[in-house]
Amino acid sequence: MGITSQYFKPQPHYSSLAKKLLTLSLFALLPLTLIHFYFYHVPLTQSLPNQVPQNEHIIVSSQAQEERSNETPCDYTDGKWVRDKSGPLYNGTSCSTIKEGQNCISHGRPDVGFLYWRWKPKRCALPKFEPTTFLRLLKDKHLAFIGDSMARNQLESLLCLLSTVSTLDLVYRNGDDNKFRRWYIPSHNINVSIYWSPFLVKGIEKSNTGFNHNRLYLDSVDDRWASDLDGMNMIVLSVGHWFLHPAVYFEREVVLGCHYCPGLNHTEIGFYDVLRKALKTTLEAVLDRRSAMDVIVTTFSPSHFEGEWDKAGACPKKKPFTEGEKELQPMDAEMRRIEMEEVEAAKKKASQLSVAGLRLEALDVTKLSWMRPDGHPGPYMYPFPFANGIPERVQNDCVHWCLPGPTDTWNAILLEFMKRWEAQSSSRRDG
Ligand SMILES: *[C@@H]1O[C@H](CO)[C@@H](O)[C@H](O)[C@H]1NC(C)=O
Ligand SMILES: *[C@@H]1O[C@H](CO)[C@@H](O)[C@H](O)[C@H]1NC(C)=O
Ligand SMILES: *[C@@H]1O[C@H](CO)[C@@H](O)[C@H](O)[C@H]1NC(C)=O
């Protein structure tokens, strides 16, 4: 697959912004928000290809199941947010595993309206998350979330949902900021873990002491999770935002090119094809094992910076977008498209190899998340940011999601996939 520079279009103010970014030693989130904010304003020169067909994320592999359910499976991709008085299963007090920066209500976020929405797919209903069903379907298994802080966001939502009915024991933790953790759920003999791996492939993350850009090795998977793959039954892969950072890309130890690396004399190749290659390498590594596993790829999660990123209202919306109110941004659409396509390609390959019990699915959350500009912590990533009036500069998180919040819906859809898979394999068992 050729890596091209078709998407890169230098902008006049880019270099001064990037220089500022590379020289300031700010902590992790700030560069992320800056770069992200910046990319929102880079127009794509390409016209965007059509989205993949809306119902492609659903496999109906069994005739029997089709007859039993007597209808096409629900497409959760497209729909709208509707008011829901019942509210979330948990809150910031009842769940103890929410990352500080996402515990919005406890941090003084005054409007609680964002808690009372339910995702309504166009032609069907998405049931509320049922923790007991999830635990039953995951009995005796190991579920691993692998990726960046969005993977963590989704994991922490799941932990809160499950802890409403069961005890979760933290049995392992490693890495700064708890990047590697595992919980054991004794009631159902389940392991749930998180592996930090923001590129999925091998990489060296930029740091204050090392390189000021990321280094990605696109032909090898990251051992930090891959070496544990044999003990996993279900994996949720979730990456994207880290691909936007300045980076140098390698393949078989040779430099392929870079993304925003002034002074390094490498060819700018953007990040879209790099994301594609990283996913391809990852999914191929999983397929090459030729053994049973459920593989979910959570699609790109859009951010919502408006106006100036360091002002109080960087993502000030208090309500979801209504249908058609604001179109998905080109970069979000493109990141999603690449992920959807790579999952499709891997599905095809899996069926050619006919590996028993290997199931792949894209958890297509891009659009439903895009429609939730109200769901981010914004300034409430810190406790009570306005306790002493409105400061001149406020750090905002318009990338991650408050908990409770929209990621609870991602897990509700994940559960529907698991239910469908269960129905398919039991109908196969029944003949
Ligand atoms: C949080 O949830 C717990 C348990 O359901 C409940 O007792 C408590 O009142 C809730 N707190 C808030 C602030 O809603
Ligand atoms: C859970 O993890 C522990 C420790 O690695 C392992 O011994 C056990 O077999 C795992 N159980 C399941 C169901 O994956
Ligand atoms: C930049 O790379 C080109 C091609 O590899 C090489 O010919 C040139 O000498 C390099 N320039 C510098 C300053 O390293």
GROMACS .gro file of C-alpha atoms in nm, residues 84-391:
model
  308
   84ASP     CA    1  -3.443   1.018   2.868
   85LYS     CA    2  -3.569   1.090   3.217
   86SER     CA    3  -3.427   0.771   3.364
   87GLY     CA    4  -3.066   0.891   3.355
   88PRO     CA    5  -2.744   0.694   3.397
   89LEU     CA    6  -2.691   0.378   3.601
   90TYR     CA    7  -2.415   0.537   3.807
   91ASN     CA    8  -2.281   0.873   3.916
   92GLY     CA    9  -1.950   1.026   4.017
   93THR     CA   10  -2.005   0.933   4.379
   94SER     CA   11  -2.127   0.577   4.333
   95CYS     CA   12  -1.844   0.483   4.096
   96SER     CA   13  -1.493   0.507   4.235
   97THR     CA   14  -1.292   0.434   3.920
   98ILE     CA   15  -1.366   0.749   3.716
   99LYS     CA   16  -1.053   0.936   3.614
  100GLU     CA   17  -1.039   1.271   3.793
  101GLY     CA   18  -1.052   1.477   3.476
  102GLN     CA   19  -1.374   1.314   3.359
  103ASN     CA   20  -1.570   1.328   3.680
  104CYS     CA   21  -1.754   1.638   3.562
  105ILE     CA   22  -2.038   1.662   3.813
  106SER     CA   23  -1.802   1.615   4.108
  107HIS     CA   24  -1.588   1.891   3.958
  108GLY     CA   25  -1.876   2.132   3.978
  109ARG     CA   26  -2.023   2.117   3.629
  110PRO     CA   27  -2.350   2.294   3.701
  111ASP     CA   28  -2.570   2.176   3.413
  112VAL     CA   29  -2.672   1.814   3.451
  113GLY     CA   30  -2.891   1.799   3.142
  114PHE     CA   31  -2.618   1.613   2.954
  115LEU     CA   32  -2.689   1.305   3.167
  116TYR     CA   33  -3.042   1.262   3.036
  117TRP     CA   34  -3.011   1.158   2.675
  118ARG     CA   35  -3.059   0.824   2.506
  119TRP     CA   36  -2.934   0.727   2.163
  120LYS     CA   37  -3.220   0.633   1.931
  121PRO     CA   38  -3.103   0.457   1.615
  122LYS     CA   39  -3.314   0.531   1.306
  123ARG     CA   40  -3.498   0.205   1.262
  124CYS     CA   41  -3.469   0.025   1.593
  125ALA     CA   42  -3.409   0.075   1.962
  126LEU     CA   43  -3.089   0.050   2.159
  127PRO     CA   44  -3.167  -0.118   2.491
  128LYS     CA   45  -3.025   0.032   2.806
  129PHE     CA   46  -2.702  -0.133   2.919
  130GLU     CA   47  -2.774  -0.442   3.129
  131PRO     CA   48  -2.472  -0.513   3.350
  132THR     CA   49  -2.588  -0.862   3.446
  133THR     CA   50  -2.624  -0.967   3.082
  134PHE     CA   51  -2.280  -0.827   3.005
  135LEU     CA   52  -2.128  -1.025   3.291
  136ARG     CA   53  -2.308  -1.342   3.188
  137LEU     CA   54  -2.181  -1.317   2.831
  138LEU     CA   55  -1.827  -1.246   2.946
  139LYS     CA   56  -1.814  -1.528   3.201
  140ASP     CA   57  -1.469  -1.695   3.227
  141LYS     CA   58  -1.320  -1.452   2.978
  142HIS     CA   59  -1.061  -1.180   2.955
  143LEU     CA   60  -1.167  -0.853   2.792
  144ALA     CA   61  -0.885  -0.612   2.709
  145PHE     CA   62  -0.908  -0.251   2.604
  146ILE     CA   63  -0.606  -0.152   2.397
  147GLY     CA   64  -0.528   0.196   2.278
  148ASP     CA   65  -0.509   0.555   2.394
  149SER     CA   66  -0.702   0.763   2.644
  150MET     CA   67  -1.026   0.707   2.451
  151ALA     CA   68  -0.985   0.333   2.515
  152ARG     CA   69  -0.945   0.424   2.880
  153ASN     CA   70  -1.252   0.647   2.868
  154GLN     CA   71  -1.459   0.357   2.734
  155LEU     CA   72  -1.309   0.110   2.983
  156GLU     CA   73  -1.386   0.338   3.276
  157SER     CA   74  -1.745   0.376   3.162
  158LEU     CA   75  -1.772  -0.004   3.150
  159LEU     CA   76  -1.619  -0.045   3.496
  160CYS     CA   77  -1.876   0.197   3.638
  161LEU     CA   78  -2.162   0.019   3.462
  162LEU     CA   79  -2.049  -0.324   3.584
  163SER     CA   80  -1.976  -0.209   3.937
  164THR     CA   81  -2.345  -0.134   3.983
  165VAL     CA   82  -2.404  -0.509   4.014
  166SER     CA   83  -2.072  -0.669   4.097
  167THR     CA   84  -1.743  -0.622   4.279
  168LEU     CA   85  -1.436  -0.544   4.073
  169ASP     CA   86  -1.096  -0.608   4.225
  170LEU     CA   87  -0.800  -0.416   4.092
  171VAL     CA   88  -0.539  -0.692   4.073
  172TYR     CA   89  -0.264  -0.533   3.866
  173ARG     CA   90  -0.139  -0.189   3.794
  174ASN     CA   91   0.169  -0.057   3.623
  175GLY     CA   92   0.298   0.244   3.436
  176ASP     CA   93   0.267   0.611   3.516
  177ASP     CA   94  -0.091   0.734   3.532
  178ASN     CA   95  -0.208   0.370   3.560
  179LYS     CA   96  -0.159   0.299   3.194
  180PHE     CA   97  -0.171  -0.078   3.245
  181ARG     CA   98  -0.432  -0.219   3.478
  182ARG     CA   99  -0.634  -0.531   3.530
  183TRP     CA  100  -0.947  -0.599   3.732
  184TYR     CA  101  -1.083  -0.934   3.835
  185ILE     CA  102  -1.456  -0.991   3.873
  186PRO     CA  103  -1.488  -1.290   4.106
  187SER     CA  104  -1.865  -1.333   4.061
  188HIS     CA  105  -1.815  -1.439   3.697
  189ASN     CA  106  -1.441  -1.519   3.679
  190ILE     CA  107  -1.375  -1.231   3.440
  191ASN     CA  108  -1.062  -1.027   3.376
  192VAL     CA  109  -1.097  -0.675   3.236
  193SER     CA  110  -0.778  -0.496   3.148
  194ILE     CA  111  -0.640  -0.188   2.982
  195TYR     CA  112  -0.320  -0.167   2.779
  196TRP     CA  113  -0.177   0.170   2.686
  197SER     CA  114  -0.076   0.159   2.320
  198PRO     CA  115  -0.168   0.481   2.140
  199PHE     CA  116  -0.050   0.358   1.798
  200LEU     CA  117  -0.120  -0.016   1.840
  201VAL     CA  118   0.203  -0.070   1.651
  202LYS     CA  119   0.543  -0.032   1.812
  203GLY     CA  120   0.617   0.327   1.891
  204ILE     CA  121   0.821   0.565   2.097
  205GLU     CA  122   0.613   0.846   2.235
  206LYS     CA  123   0.755   1.195   2.229
  207SER     CA  124   0.879   1.322   2.562
  208ASN     CA  125   1.056   1.610   2.721
  209THR     CA  126   1.372   1.407   2.764
  210GLY     CA  127   1.372   1.209   2.438
  211PHE     CA  128   1.245   1.292   2.091
  212ASN     CA  129   1.011   1.584   2.045
  213HIS     CA  130   0.808   1.379   1.800
  214ASN     CA  131   0.658   1.030   1.806
  215ARG     CA  132   0.835   0.745   1.630
  216LEU     CA  133   0.616   0.473   1.483
  217TYR     CA  134   0.731   0.135   1.352
  218LEU     CA  135   0.446   0.051   1.122
  219ASP     CA  136   0.534  -0.309   1.045
  220SER     CA  137   0.540  -0.444   1.402
  221VAL     CA  138   0.273  -0.456   1.667
  222ASP     CA  139   0.335  -0.317   2.012
  223ASP     CA  140   0.458  -0.601   2.234
  224ARG     CA  141   0.317  -0.436   2.543
  225TRP     CA  142  -0.021  -0.583   2.449
  226ALA     CA  143   0.065  -0.833   2.177
  227SER     CA  144   0.268  -1.050   2.413
  228ASP     CA  145  -0.046  -1.103   2.625
  229LEU     CA  146  -0.275  -1.171   2.330
  230ASP     CA  147  -0.296  -1.544   2.396
  231GLY     CA  148  -0.467  -1.482   2.729
  232MET     CA  149  -0.733  -1.253   2.583
  233ASN     CA  150  -1.076  -1.353   2.455
  234MET     CA  151  -1.209  -1.019   2.348
  235ILE     CA  152  -1.022  -0.702   2.260
  236VAL     CA  153  -1.145  -0.348   2.206
  237LEU     CA  154  -0.903  -0.139   2.001
  238SER     CA  155  -0.937   0.237   2.017
  239VAL     CA  156  -0.685   0.481   1.874
  240GLY     CA  157  -0.673   0.792   1.658
  241HIS     CA  158  -0.586   1.115   1.831
  242TRP     CA  159  -0.217   1.035   1.880
  243PHE     CA  160  -0.176   0.998   1.506
  244LEU     CA  161  -0.223   1.373   1.472
  245HIS     CA  162   0.100   1.457   1.655
  246PRO     CA  163   0.434   1.528   1.486
  247ALA     CA  164   0.591   1.192   1.405
  248VAL     CA  165   0.852   1.002   1.209
  249TYR     CA  166   0.743   0.675   1.051
  250PHE     CA  167   0.954   0.366   1.000
  251GLU     CA  168   0.900   0.044   0.814
  252ARG     CA  169   1.157  -0.232   0.847
  253GLU     CA  170   1.386   0.019   1.017
  254VAL     CA  171   1.380   0.249   0.715
  255VAL     CA  172   1.228   0.597   0.739
  256LEU     CA  173   0.907   0.611   0.535
  257GLY     CA  174   0.842   0.976   0.598
  258CYS     CA  175   0.707   1.195   0.870
  259HIS     CA  176   0.425   1.415   0.981
  260TYR     CA  177   0.528   1.767   1.070
  261CYS     CA  178   0.899   1.718   1.138
  262PRO     CA  179   1.073   2.044   1.043
  263GLY     CA  180   1.450   2.019   1.037
  264LEU     CA  181   1.456   1.643   0.997
  265ASN     CA  182   1.476   1.625   0.617
  266HIS     CA  183   1.204   1.358   0.584
  267THR     CA  184   0.913   1.361   0.343
  268GLU     CA  185   0.582   1.478   0.485
  269ILE     CA  186   0.329   1.198   0.436
  270GLY     CA  187   0.045   1.301   0.666
  271PHE     CA  188  -0.123   1.057   0.902
  272TYR     CA  189  -0.421   0.898   0.728
  273ASP     CA  190  -0.230   0.627   0.546
  274VAL     CA  191  -0.023   0.576   0.856
  275LEU     CA  192  -0.334   0.504   1.063
  276ARG     CA  193  -0.445   0.261   0.792
  277LYS     CA  194  -0.113   0.080   0.795
  278ALA     CA  195  -0.104   0.061   1.175
  279LEU     CA  196  -0.452  -0.095   1.178
  280LYS     CA  197  -0.362  -0.335   0.902
  281THR     CA  198  -0.051  -0.453   1.087
  282THR     CA  199  -0.252  -0.491   1.407
  283LEU     CA  200  -0.546  -0.679   1.261
  284GLU     CA  201  -0.315  -0.903   1.060
  285ALA     CA  202  -0.125  -0.992   1.375
  286VAL     CA  203  -0.455  -1.094   1.533
  287LEU     CA  204  -0.565  -1.294   1.225
  288ASP     CA  205  -0.229  -1.464   1.195
  289ARG     CA  206  -0.283  -1.634   1.528
  290ARG     CA  207  -0.565  -1.830   1.364
  291SER     CA  208  -0.749  -1.865   1.691
  292ALA     CA  209  -1.084  -1.765   1.833
  293MET     CA  210  -1.122  -1.408   1.952
  294ASP     CA  211  -1.371  -1.124   1.944
  295VAL     CA  212  -1.216  -0.809   1.803
  296ILE     CA  213  -1.385  -0.472   1.826
  297VAL     CA  214  -1.249  -0.155   1.673
  298THR     CA  215  -1.404   0.156   1.826
  299THR     CA  216  -1.410   0.422   1.555
  300PHE     CA  217  -1.272   0.773   1.585
  301SER     CA  218  -1.418   0.991   1.857
  302PRO     CA  219  -1.460   1.353   1.744
  303SER     CA  220  -1.368   1.650   1.958
  304HIS     CA  221  -1.556   1.980   1.975
  305PHE     CA  222  -1.336   2.284   2.021
  306GLU     CA  223  -1.511   2.607   1.932
  307GLY     CA  224  -1.345   2.944   1.927
  308GLU     CA  225  -1.037   2.978   2.144
  309TRP     CA  226  -0.924   2.662   2.315
  310ASP     CA  227  -0.807   2.840   2.630
  311LYS     CA  228  -1.126   3.037   2.690
  312ALA     CA  229  -1.397   2.929   2.930
  313GLY     CA  230  -1.635   2.816   2.659
  314ALA     CA  231  -1.420   2.600   2.436
  315CYS     CA  232  -1.697   2.340   2.407
  316PRO     CA  233  -1.987   2.532   2.559
  317LYS     CA  234  -2.284   2.346   2.412
  318LYS     CA  235  -2.538   2.225   2.665
  319LYS     CA  236  -2.733   1.999   2.432
  320PRO     CA  237  -2.669   1.741   2.162
  321PHE     CA  238  -2.683   1.848   1.799
  322THR     CA  239  -3.013   1.777   1.635
  323GLU     CA  240  -3.008   1.568   1.318
  324GLY     CA  241  -2.832   1.755   1.041
  325GLU     CA  242  -2.755   2.054   1.266
  326LYS     CA  243  -2.384   2.025   1.208
  327GLU     CA  244  -2.209   1.791   0.970
  328LEU     CA  245  -1.930   1.563   1.084
  329GLN     CA  246  -1.595   1.730   1.018
  330PRO     CA  247  -1.391   1.598   0.726
  331MET     CA  248  -1.104   1.473   0.940
  332ASP     CA  249  -1.338   1.281   1.172
  333ALA     CA  250  -1.514   1.129   0.872
  334GLU     CA  251  -1.186   1.027   0.714
  335MET     CA  252  -1.044   0.868   1.030
  336ARG     CA  253  -1.367   0.673   1.070
  337ARG     CA  254  -1.373   0.567   0.707
  338ILE     CA  255  -1.022   0.424   0.730
  339GLU     CA  256  -1.112   0.228   1.042
  340MET     CA  257  -1.434   0.094   0.891
  341GLU     CA  258  -1.251  -0.012   0.576
  342GLU     CA  259  -0.974  -0.188   0.762
  343VAL     CA  260  -1.224  -0.381   0.972
  344GLU     CA  261  -1.406  -0.483   0.653
  345ALA     CA  262  -1.080  -0.593   0.493
  346ALA     CA  263  -0.991  -0.795   0.802
  347LYS     CA  264  -1.336  -0.956   0.808
  348LYS     CA  265  -1.292  -1.069   0.450
  349LYS     CA  266  -0.954  -1.211   0.527
  350ALA     CA  267  -1.089  -1.386   0.836
  351SER     CA  268  -1.362  -1.553   0.634
  352GLN     CA  269  -1.111  -1.664   0.370
  353LEU     CA  270  -0.899  -1.816   0.643
  354SER     CA  271  -1.219  -1.953   0.802
  355VAL     CA  272  -1.082  -1.933   1.152
  356ALA     CA  273  -1.340  -2.076   1.389
  357GLY     CA  274  -1.463  -1.824   1.644
  358LEU     CA  275  -1.276  -1.521   1.515
  359ARG     CA  276  -1.525  -1.234   1.502
  360LEU     CA  277  -1.455  -0.876   1.407
  361GLU     CA  278  -1.672  -0.570   1.432
  362ALA     CA  279  -1.641  -0.196   1.404
  363LEU     CA  280  -1.804  -0.017   1.694
  364ASP     CA  281  -1.903   0.284   1.492
  365VAL     CA  282  -1.938   0.561   1.747
  366THR     CA  283  -1.814   0.851   1.537
  367LYS     CA  284  -2.144   1.003   1.440
  368LEU     CA  285  -2.330   0.949   1.764
  369SER     CA  286  -2.036   1.099   1.952
  370TRP     CA  287  -2.008   1.388   1.710
  371MET     CA  288  -2.368   1.471   1.796
  372ARG     CA  289  -2.270   1.515   2.165
  373PRO     CA  290  -2.082   1.847   2.185
  374ASP     CA  291  -2.229   1.877   2.535
  375GLY     CA  292  -2.060   1.562   2.663
  376HIS     CA  293  -1.702   1.682   2.722
  377PRO     CA  294  -1.551   1.796   3.052
  378GLY     CA  295  -1.445   2.131   2.901
  379PRO     CA  296  -1.311   2.340   3.194
  380TYR     CA  297  -1.444   2.083   3.445
  381MET     CA  298  -1.147   1.863   3.379
  382TYR     CA  299  -1.029   2.046   3.691
  383PRO     CA  300  -1.234   2.082   4.007
  384PHE     CA  301  -1.435   2.401   4.033
  385PRO     CA  302  -1.247   2.601   3.770
  386PHE     CA  303  -1.454   2.914   3.830
  387ALA     CA  304  -1.444   2.916   4.210
  388ASN     CA  305  -1.247   3.243   4.201
  389GLY     CA  306  -1.414   3.401   3.902
  390ILE     CA  307  -1.337   3.339   3.537
  391PRO     CA  308  -0.961   3.311   3.485
   0.00000   0.00000   0.00000
